[in-house]
Amino acid sequence: MKPVYKKYFMTAALIWTSCFIVFVFVYMLVLVPQNESKKQIEEQFTKKMQVYNSALQAAQEETKTRLNKQMENLRDTLNDFVVDLEGSANLTFEISQIAKERRITPSTIEVSQEVRGGSVIPDCKYIDENRVDIKFLATSFNQFAVFLNALERHQPVIFVDSFKITRAKKRESGHQVEMNLSVFVRKRQKG
């Protein structure tokens, strides 16, 4: 190539390269944020349309019936896990009945509302947690396991937080078992 053409070719290449770089900067500074804001607006629009459609459906009678049925199912599920305030008084009796059926004689059963580490339900207006501590002698691990199973299958649910088994020093005596249980209780509502 002649030097004149080489000079024109280099100038054209520099101009095209600089235009390409300017185009990339404009794309990154202007168009990318626009695309992101467009996506956000589309997501907001989709959410608002869903709210609008659910509001339209809520006015229909079949939707009201379906929602009432769904609320009833949720209440039933809640009742599987939460004891009424009046029912919490019978909790000690129910636990001792379960123990009696499994041929276990509890030495102590203590119900308290004391808070243990990490057991507070934050910002909960409707549910409290009652604690139950049980101490008893178990003749075998199977007897303990059967009792533990019965507690966890109880309705409403009794949660076993922790347990400790101390091995007996004599073979004839039973093993000392300490269990920490928790039960969810409905709070008394004001008004």
Coordinates of N, CA and C in Angstrom, one line a residue, residues 159-163 180-182:
F159 N -44.1 -30.6 71.4 CA -42.7 -30.6 70.8 C -41.7 -31.0 71.9
V160 N -40.8 -31.9 71.5 CA -39.8 -32.4 72.4 C -38.5 -31.5 72.1
D161 N -38.2 -30.6 73.0 CA -37.0 -29.7 72.7 C -35.7 -30.5 73.0
S162 N -35.7 -31.1 74.2 CA -34.5 -31.9 74.5 C -34.8 -32.9 75.5
F163 N -33.9 -33.9 75.6 CA -34.0 -34.9 76.6 C -32.6 -35.4 77.0
N180 N -37.5 -31.9 78.2 CA -38.0 -30.5 78.1 C -38.9 -30.5 76.9
L181 N -40.2 -30.2 77.1 CA -41.2 -30.1 76.1 C -41.7 -28.7 75.9
S182 N -42.3 -28.4 74.8 CA -42.9 -27.1 74.6 C -44.2 -27.3 73.8

